[in-house]
Amino acid sequence: MTQSNRETQPLQDVALVVGGGPGISSSCARLFAENGMRVCVAARNPDKAALETLEKTHDVRRYACDASEPAAVAQLFGNVVRDVGTPRLVVHNIDGRVPGIFRKGVIEADPVLALETLRNSAFSAFLVGQQAARLMLGNEPDANGARGTIIFTNASAALKGFPSSGAFAMACQAKSGLAQSMARELMPQGIHVANVPIDAAIGWTQEDGTRAHRLAGTTVDDNMADPVHIAKTYLQLHQQHRSTWAFEVVLRPWVEKW
């Protein structure tokens, strides 16, 4: 991984995206870097092709982290602070479902997989949010009086529990409760907390230029959420004036039925 010479660089905001893939995480990393931030991305597998490309094209630092493990999350934040500085923007972007829990009714769902889904999603959000808040409270307020921004990516299940999706509904609504509690606690202390349920399939750009989702197919007439524009929403949340901080922003395509 590349090592930046901090002595020769102007002071910049540090952004950390936890959860790494070619969709929302990559779009956020690119946009944040293009807006002058020093960007770090953490994933269980930091050697994914999309993340390697980000390192080459946008000087994004890659870190290995199992975000469901308290010690691993604490080490991640310690490494980021050591390497580039204390984050002012942290995005938790982890779905958390394990393959064996998909489309399982409440009777047939494996309790072990349900618990693993909760650990991967809501518990990892707690761990990341806890470490981010602990560090951000030590940041000097910026011109807007803000010490930092914590954003949680969420899903449709945060708003409605679908049939045969009990474990994921638990996880998403737990994440919403966590975010709301953190917002009420931390916003008066200068930390903006936002929960962003995305009520749609997310179609990320493929090598041939089309946008597609692995289950929903190819995007037609903007019928899927575009991660490029999700990232723009996240950046706008980070830049909002504190007199109008948004807590919950639900994103869905114009044709989504809800």
C-alpha positions as a Markdown table, in Angstrom:
| # | Residue | x | y | z |
|---|---|---|---|---|
| 1 | Met | 0.0 | 0.0 | 0.0 |
| 2 | Thr | 1.2 | 3.5 | -0.8 |
| 3 | Gln | 2.5 | 5.7 | 2.0 |
| 4 | Ser | 1.7 | 9.4 | 1.8 |
| 5 | Asn | 4.2 | 12.0 | 3.0 |
| 6 | Arg | 2.1 | 13.8 | 5.6 |
| 7 | Glu | 4.7 | 16.5 | 6.2 |
| 8 | Thr | 4.3 | 17.8 | 2.6 |
| 9 | Gln | 0.6 | 17.7 | 2.4 |
| 10 | Pro | -1.9 | 20.3 | 3.7 |
| 11 | Leu | -4.2 | 19.3 | 6.5 |
| 12 | Gln | -7.2 | 17.5 | 5.0 |
| 13 | Asp | -10.3 | 15.8 | 6.5 |
| 14 | Val | -9.9 | 12.1 | 7.0 |
| 15 | Ala | -12.7 | 9.8 | 5.8 |
| 16 | Leu | -13.1 | 6.1 | 6.7 |
| 17 | Val | -15.5 | 3.8 | 4.9 |
| 18 | Val | -16.1 | 0.5 | 6.7 |
| 19 | Gly | -17.2 | -2.2 | 4.3 |
| 20 | Gly | -15.6 | -2.5 | 1.0 |
| 21 | Gly | -17.1 | -3.3 | -2.4 |
| 22 | Pro | -17.6 | -2.0 | -5.9 |
| 23 | Gly | -20.9 | -0.2 | -5.1 |
| 24 | Ile | -21.5 | 2.4 | -2.4 |
| 25 | Ser | -18.2 | 2.0 | -0.7 |
| 26 | Ser | -16.1 | 2.5 | -3.8 |
| 27 | Ser | -18.3 | 5.4 | -5.0 |
| 28 | Cys | -17.9 | 7.1 | -1.6 |
| 29 | Ala | -14.2 | 6.6 | -1.6 |
| 30 | Arg | -13.8 | 8.1 | -5.0 |
| 31 | Leu | -16.0 | 11.1 | -4.3 |
| 32 | Phe | -14.5 | 11.8 | -1.0 |
| 33 | Ala | -10.9 | 11.7 | -2.4 |
| 34 | Glu | -12.0 | 13.9 | -5.3 |
| 35 | Asn | -13.2 | 16.4 | -2.8 |
| 36 | Gly | -9.8 | 16.6 | -1.1 |
| 37 | Met | -10.1 | 14.1 | 1.7 |
| 38 | Arg | -7.6 | 11.5 | 2.7 |
| 39 | Val | -9.7 | 8.3 | 2.4 |
| 40 | Cys | -9.4 | 4.9 | 4.1 |
| 41 | Val | -11.5 | 1.8 | 3.3 |
| 42 | Ala | -11.7 | -1.3 | 5.6 |
| 43 | Ala | -13.0 | -4.7 | 4.6 |
| 44 | Arg | -12.6 | -8.3 | 5.6 |
| 45 | Asn | -10.8 | -8.7 | 2.3 |
| 46 | Pro | -9.0 | -5.5 | 1.4 |
| 47 | Asp | -7.4 | -7.1 | -1.7 |
| 48 | Lys | -10.6 | -7.0 | -3.7 |
| 49 | Ala | -10.0 | -5.7 | -7.3 |
| 50 | Ala | -12.2 | -2.7 | -6.7 |
| 51 | Leu | -10.2 | -1.6 | -3.7 |
| 52 | Glu | -6.9 | -2.2 | -5.3 |
| 53 | Thr | -8.0 | 0.1 | -8.2 |
| 54 | Leu | -9.0 | 2.8 | -5.7 |
| 55 | Glu | -5.6 | 2.7 | -4.2 |
| 56 | Lys | -4.0 | 3.2 | -7.6 |
| 57 | Thr | -6.4 | 5.9 | -8.9 |
| 58 | His | -7.3 | 7.8 | -5.8 |
| 59 | Asp | -4.6 | 7.0 | -3.2 |
| 60 | Val | -7.1 | 5.3 | -1.0 |
| 61 | Arg | -5.6 | 3.3 | 1.9 |
| 62 | Arg | -6.8 | -0.2 | 2.4 |
| 63 | Tyr | -7.2 | -2.0 | 5.8 |
| 64 | Ala | -8.2 | -5.5 | 6.8 |
| 65 | Cys | -10.9 | -5.6 | 9.4 |
| 66 | Asp | -13.6 | -7.9 | 10.6 |
| 67 | Ala | -16.0 | -5.2 | 11.9 |
| 68 | Ser | -18.0 | -7.7 | 14.0 |
| 69 | Glu | -14.9 | -8.1 | 16.3 |
| 70 | Pro | -14.4 | -5.3 | 19.0 |
| 71 | Ala | -10.6 | -5.7 | 19.0 |
| 72 | Ala | -10.4 | -5.6 | 15.2 |
| 73 | Val | -12.4 | -2.4 | 15.1 |
| 74 | Ala | -10.4 | -0.7 | 17.8 |
| 75 | Gln | -7.2 | -1.7 | 16.0 |
| 76 | Leu | -8.6 | -0.3 | 12.7 |
| 77 | Phe | -9.3 | 3.1 | 14.1 |
| 78 | Gly | -5.9 | 3.1 | 15.9 |
| 79 | Asn | -4.2 | 2.4 | 12.6 |
| 80 | Val | -6.1 | 5.0 | 10.7 |
| 81 | Val | -5.2 | 7.7 | 13.3 |
| 82 | Arg | -1.6 | 6.6 | 13.3 |
| 83 | Asp | -1.3 | 6.6 | 9.5 |
| 84 | Val | -3.4 | 9.6 | 8.4 |
| 85 | Gly | -5.2 | 11.2 | 11.4 |
| 86 | Thr | -8.5 | 11.2 | 13.2 |
| 87 | Pro | -11.5 | 10.7 | 10.9 |
| 88 | Arg | -14.1 | 13.5 | 10.6 |
| 89 | Leu | -16.3 | 11.4 | 8.3 |
| 90 | Val | -17.1 | 7.7 | 9.0 |
| 91 | Val | -19.4 | 5.6 | 6.9 |
| 92 | His | -20.6 | 2.2 | 8.1 |
| 93 | Asn | -21.6 | 0.4 | 4.9 |
| 94 | Ile | -22.2 | -3.3 | 5.8 |
| 95 | Asp | -25.3 | -5.3 | 4.8 |
| 96 | Gly | -24.4 | -8.1 | 7.2 |
| 97 | Arg | -26.6 | -11.0 | 5.8 |
| 98 | Val | -25.0 | -14.4 | 5.5 |
| 99 | Pro | -26.0 | -16.5 | 2.4 |
| 100 | Gly | -27.8 | -19.2 | 4.4 |
| 101 | Ile | -30.3 | -16.7 | 5.9 |
| 102 | Phe | -31.7 | -15.4 | 2.6 |
| 103 | Arg | -35.4 | -16.0 | 2.1 |
| 104 | Lys | -35.8 | -18.1 | 5.1 |
| 105 | Gly | -39.1 | -18.1 | 7.0 |
| 106 | Val | -39.1 | -17.6 | 10.7 |
| 107 | Ile | -39.6 | -21.4 | 11.3 |
| 108 | Glu | -36.8 | -22.5 | 9.1 |
| 109 | Ala | -34.2 | -19.8 | 9.8 |
| 110 | Asp | -31.1 | -21.1 | 11.5 |
| 111 | Pro | -30.7 | -19.3 | 14.9 |
| 112 | Val | -26.9 | -19.4 | 14.5 |
| 113 | Leu | -27.1 | -17.6 | 11.1 |
| 114 | Ala | -29.6 | -15.1 | 12.5 |
| 115 | Leu | -27.2 | -14.2 | 15.3 |
| 116 | Glu | -24.3 | -13.9 | 12.8 |
| 117 | Thr | -26.4 | -11.5 | 10.7 |
| 118 | Leu | -27.0 | -9.4 | 13.8 |
| 119 | Arg | -23.3 | -9.4 | 14.6 |
| 120 | Asn | -22.3 | -8.5 | 11.1 |
| 121 | Ser | -24.8 | -5.7 | 10.7 |
| 122 | Ala | -26.1 | -4.0 | 13.9 |
| 123 | Phe | -23.3 | -5.0 | 16.2 |
| 124 | Ser | -20.6 | -4.0 | 13.8 |
| 125 | Ala | -22.4 | -0.7 | 13.4 |
| 126 | Phe | -22.3 | -0.2 | 17.2 |
| 127 | Leu | -18.6 | -1.0 | 17.3 |
| 128 | Val | -17.8 | 1.4 | 14.4 |
| 129 | Gly | -20.0 | 4.1 | 15.8 |
| 130 | Gln | -18.5 | 3.8 | 19.2 |
| 131 | Gln | -14.9 | 4.1 | 18.1 |
| 132 | Ala | -15.8 | 7.0 | 15.7 |
| 133 | Ala | -17.6 | 8.9 | 18.4 |
| 134 | Arg | -14.8 | 8.4 | 20.9 |
| 135 | Leu | -12.3 | 9.9 | 18.5 |
| 136 | Met | -14.5 | 12.6 | 17.0 |
| 137 | Leu | -15.3 | 14.1 | 20.5 |
| 138 | Gly | -11.6 | 15.0 | 20.6 |
| 139 | Asn | -11.7 | 16.9 | 17.3 |
| 140 | Glu | -11.7 | 20.6 | 17.3 |
| 141 | Pro | -15.0 | 22.0 | 16.0 |
| 142 | Asp | -14.8 | 23.2 | 12.4 |
| 143 | Ala | -16.3 | 26.5 | 11.1 |
| 144 | Asn | -19.7 | 24.9 | 11.3 |
| 145 | Gly | -19.2 | 23.8 | 14.9 |
| 146 | Ala | -19.0 | 20.2 | 13.8 |
| 147 | Arg | -16.6 | 17.6 | 15.1 |
| 148 | Gly | -17.5 | 14.9 | 12.6 |
| 149 | Thr | -20.1 | 12.9 | 10.8 |
| 150 | Ile | -21.2 | 9.3 | 11.2 |
| 151 | Ile | -23.4 | 7.8 | 8.5 |
| 152 | Phe | -25.0 | 4.4 | 8.6 |
| 153 | Thr | -26.1 | 2.8 | 5.4 |
| 154 | Asn | -29.4 | 0.9 | 6.0 |
| 155 | Ala | -32.0 | -0.9 | 3.9 |
| 156 | Ser | -35.7 | -1.2 | 3.2 |
| 157 | Ala | -36.0 | -3.6 | 6.1 |
| 158 | Ala | -35.2 | -0.7 | 8.4 |
| 159 | Leu | -38.7 | 0.6 | 7.5 |
| 160 | Lys | -40.7 | -2.6 | 6.9 |
| 161 | Gly | -40.1 | -6.2 | 7.9 |
| 162 | Phe | -40.6 | -8.3 | 4.9 |
| 163 | Pro | -41.8 | -12.0 | 5.0 |
| 164 | Ser | -39.0 | -14.6 | 5.2 |
| 165 | Ser | -36.5 | -11.9 | 6.2 |
| 166 | Gly | -36.8 | -11.8 | 10.0 |
| 167 | Ala | -33.1 | -11.8 | 10.8 |
| 168 | Phe | -32.4 | -9.0 | 8.4 |
| 169 | Ala | -35.4 | -7.0 | 9.7 |
| 170 | Met | -34.1 | -7.3 | 13.2 |
| 171 | Ala | -30.6 | -6.2 | 12.2 |
| 172 | Cys | -31.7 | -3.2 | 10.1 |
| 173 | Gln | -34.2 | -1.9 | 12.7 |
| 174 | Ala | -31.6 | -2.4 | 15.5 |
| 175 | Lys | -29.2 | -0.3 | 13.4 |
| 176 | Ser | -31.9 | 2.4 | 13.1 |
| 177 | Gly | -32.4 | 2.4 | 16.9 |
| 178 | Leu | -28.7 | 2.7 | 17.4 |
| 179 | Ala | -28.4 | 5.6 | 15.0 |
| 180 | Gln | -31.3 | 7.4 | 16.6 |
| 181 | Ser | -29.9 | 7.0 | 20.1 |
| 182 | Met | -26.5 | 8.1 | 18.9 |
| 183 | Ala | -27.9 | 11.1 | 17.1 |
| 184 | Arg | -29.8 | 12.3 | 20.2 |
| 185 | Glu | -26.7 | 11.9 | 22.3 |
| 186 | Leu | -24.0 | 13.2 | 20.0 |
| 187 | Met | -25.5 | 15.9 | 17.8 |
| 188 | Pro | -25.6 | 18.3 | 20.7 |
| 189 | Gln | -21.9 | 17.6 | 21.1 |
| 190 | Gly | -21.1 | 18.5 | 17.5 |
| 191 | Ile | -21.2 | 15.1 | 15.8 |
| 192 | His | -23.7 | 14.6 | 13.0 |
| 193 | Val | -25.3 | 11.1 | 12.9 |
| 194 | Ala | -27.4 | 10.0 | 9.9 |
| 195 | Asn | -29.3 | 6.9 | 9.1 |
| 196 | Val | -29.8 | 6.3 | 5.4 |
| 197 | Pro | -32.2 | 3.5 | 4.4 |
| 198 | Ile | -31.9 | 2.7 | 0.7 |
| 199 | Asp | -35.2 | 1.3 | -0.4 |
| 200 | Ala | -34.1 | -0.2 | -3.7 |
| 201 | Ala | -31.8 | -2.5 | -5.5 |
| 202 | Ile | -28.4 | -0.9 | -6.0 |
| 203 | Gly | -27.1 | -1.0 | -9.6 |
| 204 | Trp | -23.4 | -0.4 | -9.8 |
| 205 | Thr | -21.5 | 0.3 | -13.0 |
| 206 | Gln | -20.2 | -2.8 | -14.7 |
| 207 | Glu | -17.1 | -3.1 | -17.0 |
| 208 | Asp | -19.4 | -2.7 | -20.1 |
| 209 | Gly | -20.8 | 0.6 | -18.7 |
| 210 | Thr | -24.2 | -0.7 | -17.8 |
| 211 | Arg | -25.5 | -0.6 | -14.2 |
| 212 | Ala | -26.7 | -3.9 | -12.7 |
| 213 | His | -27.5 | -5.8 | -9.5 |
| 214 | Arg | -26.6 | -9.4 | -9.1 |
| 215 | Leu | -30.2 | -10.5 | -8.4 |
| 216 | Ala | -32.3 | -7.7 | -10.0 |
| 217 | Gly | -30.5 | -7.7 | -13.3 |
| 218 | Thr | -29.6 | -4.7 | -15.5 |
| 219 | Thr | -30.8 | -1.2 | -14.6 |
| 220 | Val | -33.5 | 0.1 | -17.0 |
| 221 | Asp | -34.5 | 3.8 | -17.0 |
| 222 | Asp | -32.9 | 4.5 | -13.6 |
| 223 | Asn | -35.1 | 1.9 | -11.8 |
| 224 | Met | -32.2 | 1.1 | -9.4 |
| 225 | Ala | -30.3 | 3.3 | -7.0 |
| 226 | Asp | -27.1 | 4.6 | -8.4 |
| 227 | Pro | -24.2 | 4.4 | -5.9 |
| 228 | Val | -22.5 | 7.4 | -7.4 |
| 229 | His | -25.5 | 9.5 | -6.4 |
| 230 | Ile | -25.8 | 7.8 | -3.0 |
| 231 | Ala | -22.2 | 8.9 | -2.4 |
| 232 | Lys | -23.2 | 12.5 | -3.3 |
| 233 | Thr | -25.9 | 12.3 | -0.7 |
| 234 | Tyr | -23.4 | 11.2 | 1.9 |
| 235 | Leu | -21.0 | 14.0 | 1.1 |
| 236 | Gln | -23.9 | 16.5 | 1.3 |
| 237 | Leu | -24.9 | 15.1 | 4.7 |
| 238 | His | -21.3 | 15.7 | 5.9 |
| 239 | Gln | -21.4 | 19.2 | 4.6 |
| 240 | Gln | -24.8 | 20.2 | 6.0 |
| 241 | His | -25.0 | 23.3 | 8.2 |
| 242 | Arg | -25.7 | 22.3 | 11.8 |
| 243 | Ser | -28.9 | 24.4 | 11.8 |
| 244 | Thr | -30.5 | 21.8 | 9.4 |
| 245 | Trp | -28.8 | 18.5 | 10.1 |
| 246 | Ala | -30.8 | 15.6 | 8.6 |
| 247 | Phe | -31.0 | 12.5 | 10.7 |
| 248 | Glu | -32.9 | 10.0 | 8.4 |
| 249 | Val | -32.8 | 10.3 | 4.7 |
| 250 | Val | -34.6 | 7.5 | 2.7 |
| 251 | Leu | -33.4 | 7.0 | -0.8 |
| 252 | Arg | -35.4 | 5.3 | -3.5 |
| 253 | Pro | -35.7 | 5.5 | -7.3 |
| 254 | Trp | -38.4 | 7.5 | -8.8 |
| 255 | Val | -40.3 | 4.4 | -9.9 |
| 256 | Glu | -39.9 | 2.4 | -6.7 |
| 257 | Lys | -43.2 | 1.1 | -5.3 |
| 258 | Trp | -43.5 | 1.8 | -1.6 |
